[in-house]
JSON list of C-alpha atoms in Angstrom, two decimals:
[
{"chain": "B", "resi": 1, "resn": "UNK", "atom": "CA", "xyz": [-108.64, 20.10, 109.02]},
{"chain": "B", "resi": 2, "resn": "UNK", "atom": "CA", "xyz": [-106.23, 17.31, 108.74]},
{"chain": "B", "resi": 3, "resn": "UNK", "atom": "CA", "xyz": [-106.93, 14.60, 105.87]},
{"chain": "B", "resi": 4, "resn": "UNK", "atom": "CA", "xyz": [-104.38, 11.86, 107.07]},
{"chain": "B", "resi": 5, "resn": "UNK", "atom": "CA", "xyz": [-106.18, 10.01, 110.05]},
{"chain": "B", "resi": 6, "resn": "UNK", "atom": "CA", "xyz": [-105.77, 7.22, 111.69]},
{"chain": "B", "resi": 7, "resn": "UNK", "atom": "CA", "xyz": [-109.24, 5.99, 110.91]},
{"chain": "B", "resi": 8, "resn": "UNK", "atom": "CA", "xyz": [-108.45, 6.67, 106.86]},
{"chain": "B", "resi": 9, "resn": "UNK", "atom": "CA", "xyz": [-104.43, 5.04, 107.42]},
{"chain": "B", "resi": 10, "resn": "UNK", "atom": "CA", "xyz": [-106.42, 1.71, 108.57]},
{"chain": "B", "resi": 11, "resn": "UNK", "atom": "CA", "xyz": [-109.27, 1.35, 106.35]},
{"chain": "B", "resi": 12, "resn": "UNK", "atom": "CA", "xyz": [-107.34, 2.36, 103.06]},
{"chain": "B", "resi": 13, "resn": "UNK", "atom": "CA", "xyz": [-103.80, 1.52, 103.59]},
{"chain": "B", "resi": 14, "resn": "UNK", "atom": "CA", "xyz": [-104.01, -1.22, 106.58]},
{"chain": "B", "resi": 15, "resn": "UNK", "atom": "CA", "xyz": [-101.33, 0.52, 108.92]},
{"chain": "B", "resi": 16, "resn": "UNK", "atom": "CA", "xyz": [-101.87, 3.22, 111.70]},
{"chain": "B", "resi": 17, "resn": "UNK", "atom": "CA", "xyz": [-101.03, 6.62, 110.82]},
{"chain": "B", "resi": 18, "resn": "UNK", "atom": "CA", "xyz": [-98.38, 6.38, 113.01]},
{"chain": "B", "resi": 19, "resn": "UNK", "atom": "CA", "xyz": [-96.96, 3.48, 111.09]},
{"chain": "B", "resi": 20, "resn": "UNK", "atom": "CA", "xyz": [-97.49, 5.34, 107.80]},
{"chain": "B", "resi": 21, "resn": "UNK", "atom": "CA", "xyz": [-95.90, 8.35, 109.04]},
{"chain": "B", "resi": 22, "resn": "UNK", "atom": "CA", "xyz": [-92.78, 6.45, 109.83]},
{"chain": "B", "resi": 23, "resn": "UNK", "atom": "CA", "xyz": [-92.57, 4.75, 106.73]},
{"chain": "B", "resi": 24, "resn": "UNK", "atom": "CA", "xyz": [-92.94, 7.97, 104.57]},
{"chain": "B", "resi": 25, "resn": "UNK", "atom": "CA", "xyz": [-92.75, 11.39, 106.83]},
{"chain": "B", "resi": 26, "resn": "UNK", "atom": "CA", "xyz": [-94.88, 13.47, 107.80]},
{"chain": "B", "resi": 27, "resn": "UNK", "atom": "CA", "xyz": [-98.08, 14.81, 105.41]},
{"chain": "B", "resi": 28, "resn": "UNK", "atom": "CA", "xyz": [-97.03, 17.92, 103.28]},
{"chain": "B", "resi": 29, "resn": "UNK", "atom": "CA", "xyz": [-100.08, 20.51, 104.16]},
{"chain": "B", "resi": 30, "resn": "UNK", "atom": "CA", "xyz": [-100.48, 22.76, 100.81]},
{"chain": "B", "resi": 31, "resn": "UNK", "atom": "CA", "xyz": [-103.02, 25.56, 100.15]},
{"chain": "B", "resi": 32, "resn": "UNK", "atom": "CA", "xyz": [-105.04, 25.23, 97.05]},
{"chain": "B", "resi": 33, "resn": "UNK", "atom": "CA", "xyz": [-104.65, 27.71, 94.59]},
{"chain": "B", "resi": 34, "resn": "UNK", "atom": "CA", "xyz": [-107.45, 30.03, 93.16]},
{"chain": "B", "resi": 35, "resn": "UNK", "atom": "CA", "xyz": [-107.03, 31.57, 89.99]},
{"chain": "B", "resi": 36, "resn": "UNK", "atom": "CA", "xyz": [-107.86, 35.17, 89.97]},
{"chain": "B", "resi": 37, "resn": "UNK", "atom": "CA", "xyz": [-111.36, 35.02, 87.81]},
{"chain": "B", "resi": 38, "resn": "UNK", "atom": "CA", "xyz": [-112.43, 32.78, 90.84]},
{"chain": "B", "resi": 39, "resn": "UNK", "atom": "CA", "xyz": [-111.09, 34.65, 93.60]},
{"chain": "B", "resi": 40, "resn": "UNK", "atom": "CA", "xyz": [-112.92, 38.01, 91.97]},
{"chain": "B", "resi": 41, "resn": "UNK", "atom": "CA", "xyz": [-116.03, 36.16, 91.46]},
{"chain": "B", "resi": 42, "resn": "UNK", "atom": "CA", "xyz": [-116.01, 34.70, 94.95]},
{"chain": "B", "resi": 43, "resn": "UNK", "atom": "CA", "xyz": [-115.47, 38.32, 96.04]},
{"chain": "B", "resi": 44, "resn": "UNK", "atom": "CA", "xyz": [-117.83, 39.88, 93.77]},
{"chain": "B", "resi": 45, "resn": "UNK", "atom": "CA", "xyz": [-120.90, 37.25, 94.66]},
{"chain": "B", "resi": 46, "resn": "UNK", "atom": "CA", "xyz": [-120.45, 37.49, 98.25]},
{"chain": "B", "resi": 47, "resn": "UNK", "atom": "CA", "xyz": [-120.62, 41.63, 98.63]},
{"chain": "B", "resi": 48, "resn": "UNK", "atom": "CA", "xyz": [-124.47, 42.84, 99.31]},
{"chain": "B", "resi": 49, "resn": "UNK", "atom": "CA", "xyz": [-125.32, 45.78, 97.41]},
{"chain": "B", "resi": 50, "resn": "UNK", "atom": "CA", "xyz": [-127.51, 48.35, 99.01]},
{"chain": "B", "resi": 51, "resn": "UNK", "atom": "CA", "xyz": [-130.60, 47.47, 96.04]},
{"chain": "B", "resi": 52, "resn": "UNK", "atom": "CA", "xyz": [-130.04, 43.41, 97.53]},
{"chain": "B", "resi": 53, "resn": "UNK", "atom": "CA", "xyz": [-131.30, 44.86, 101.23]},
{"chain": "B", "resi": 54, "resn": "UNK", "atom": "CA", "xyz": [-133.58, 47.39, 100.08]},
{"chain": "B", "resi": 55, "resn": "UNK", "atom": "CA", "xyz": [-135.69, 44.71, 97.93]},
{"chain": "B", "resi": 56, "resn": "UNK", "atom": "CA", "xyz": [-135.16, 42.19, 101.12]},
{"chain": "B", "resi": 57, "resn": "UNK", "atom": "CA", "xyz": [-136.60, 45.01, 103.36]},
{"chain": "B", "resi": 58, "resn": "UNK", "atom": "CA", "xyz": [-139.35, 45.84, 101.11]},
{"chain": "B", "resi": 59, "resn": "UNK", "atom": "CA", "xyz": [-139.98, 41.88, 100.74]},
{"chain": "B", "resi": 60, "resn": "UNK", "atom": "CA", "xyz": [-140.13, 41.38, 104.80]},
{"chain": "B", "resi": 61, "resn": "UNK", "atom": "CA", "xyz": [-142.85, 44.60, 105.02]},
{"chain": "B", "resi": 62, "resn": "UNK", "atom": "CA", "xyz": [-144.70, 42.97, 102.67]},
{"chain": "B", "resi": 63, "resn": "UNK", "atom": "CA", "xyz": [-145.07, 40.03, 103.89]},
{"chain": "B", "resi": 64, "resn": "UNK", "atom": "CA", "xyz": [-145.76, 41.33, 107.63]},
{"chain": "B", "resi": 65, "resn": "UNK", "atom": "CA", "xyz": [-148.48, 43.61, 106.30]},
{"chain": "B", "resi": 66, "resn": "UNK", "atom": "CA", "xyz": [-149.72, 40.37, 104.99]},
{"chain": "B", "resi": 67, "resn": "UNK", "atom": "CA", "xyz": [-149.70, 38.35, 108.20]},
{"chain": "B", "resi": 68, "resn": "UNK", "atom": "CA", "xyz": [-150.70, 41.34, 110.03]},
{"chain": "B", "resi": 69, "resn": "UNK", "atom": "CA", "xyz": [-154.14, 42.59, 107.53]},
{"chain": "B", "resi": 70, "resn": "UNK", "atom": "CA", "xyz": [-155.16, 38.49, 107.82]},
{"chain": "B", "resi": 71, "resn": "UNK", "atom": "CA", "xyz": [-154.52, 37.76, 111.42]}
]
């Protein structure tokens, strides 16, 4: 995704991007960095363990014996 548009060069900065990239160079694209405590956590929080689907399983049986004894 590209930050620098023309749309944001006009209403902040009153130029076109093309103007503004002229008069300074091109954007510099950078990666943001993620310390390692985040990146683990992000990894960590996003793995299912095999107790998340069993209780999600037993959760959707319930609830379709549910809708199934009252319909």
């Amino acid at each position: 995704m590209e930050a620098l548009t023309n749309v944001h060069c006009v209403a902040r900065h009153q130029t076109t991007k093309q103007e503004l990239i002229a008069r300074h160079g091109s954007p510099k694209y950078v990666a943001p960095r993620i310390d390692s405590e985040v990146q683990r956590w992000i990894r960590d929080a996003q793995v299912i363990t095999k107790l998340d689907f069993e209780l999600a399983q037993a959760a959707a049986r319930t609830m379709l014996r549910r809708r199934t004894s009252h319909g």
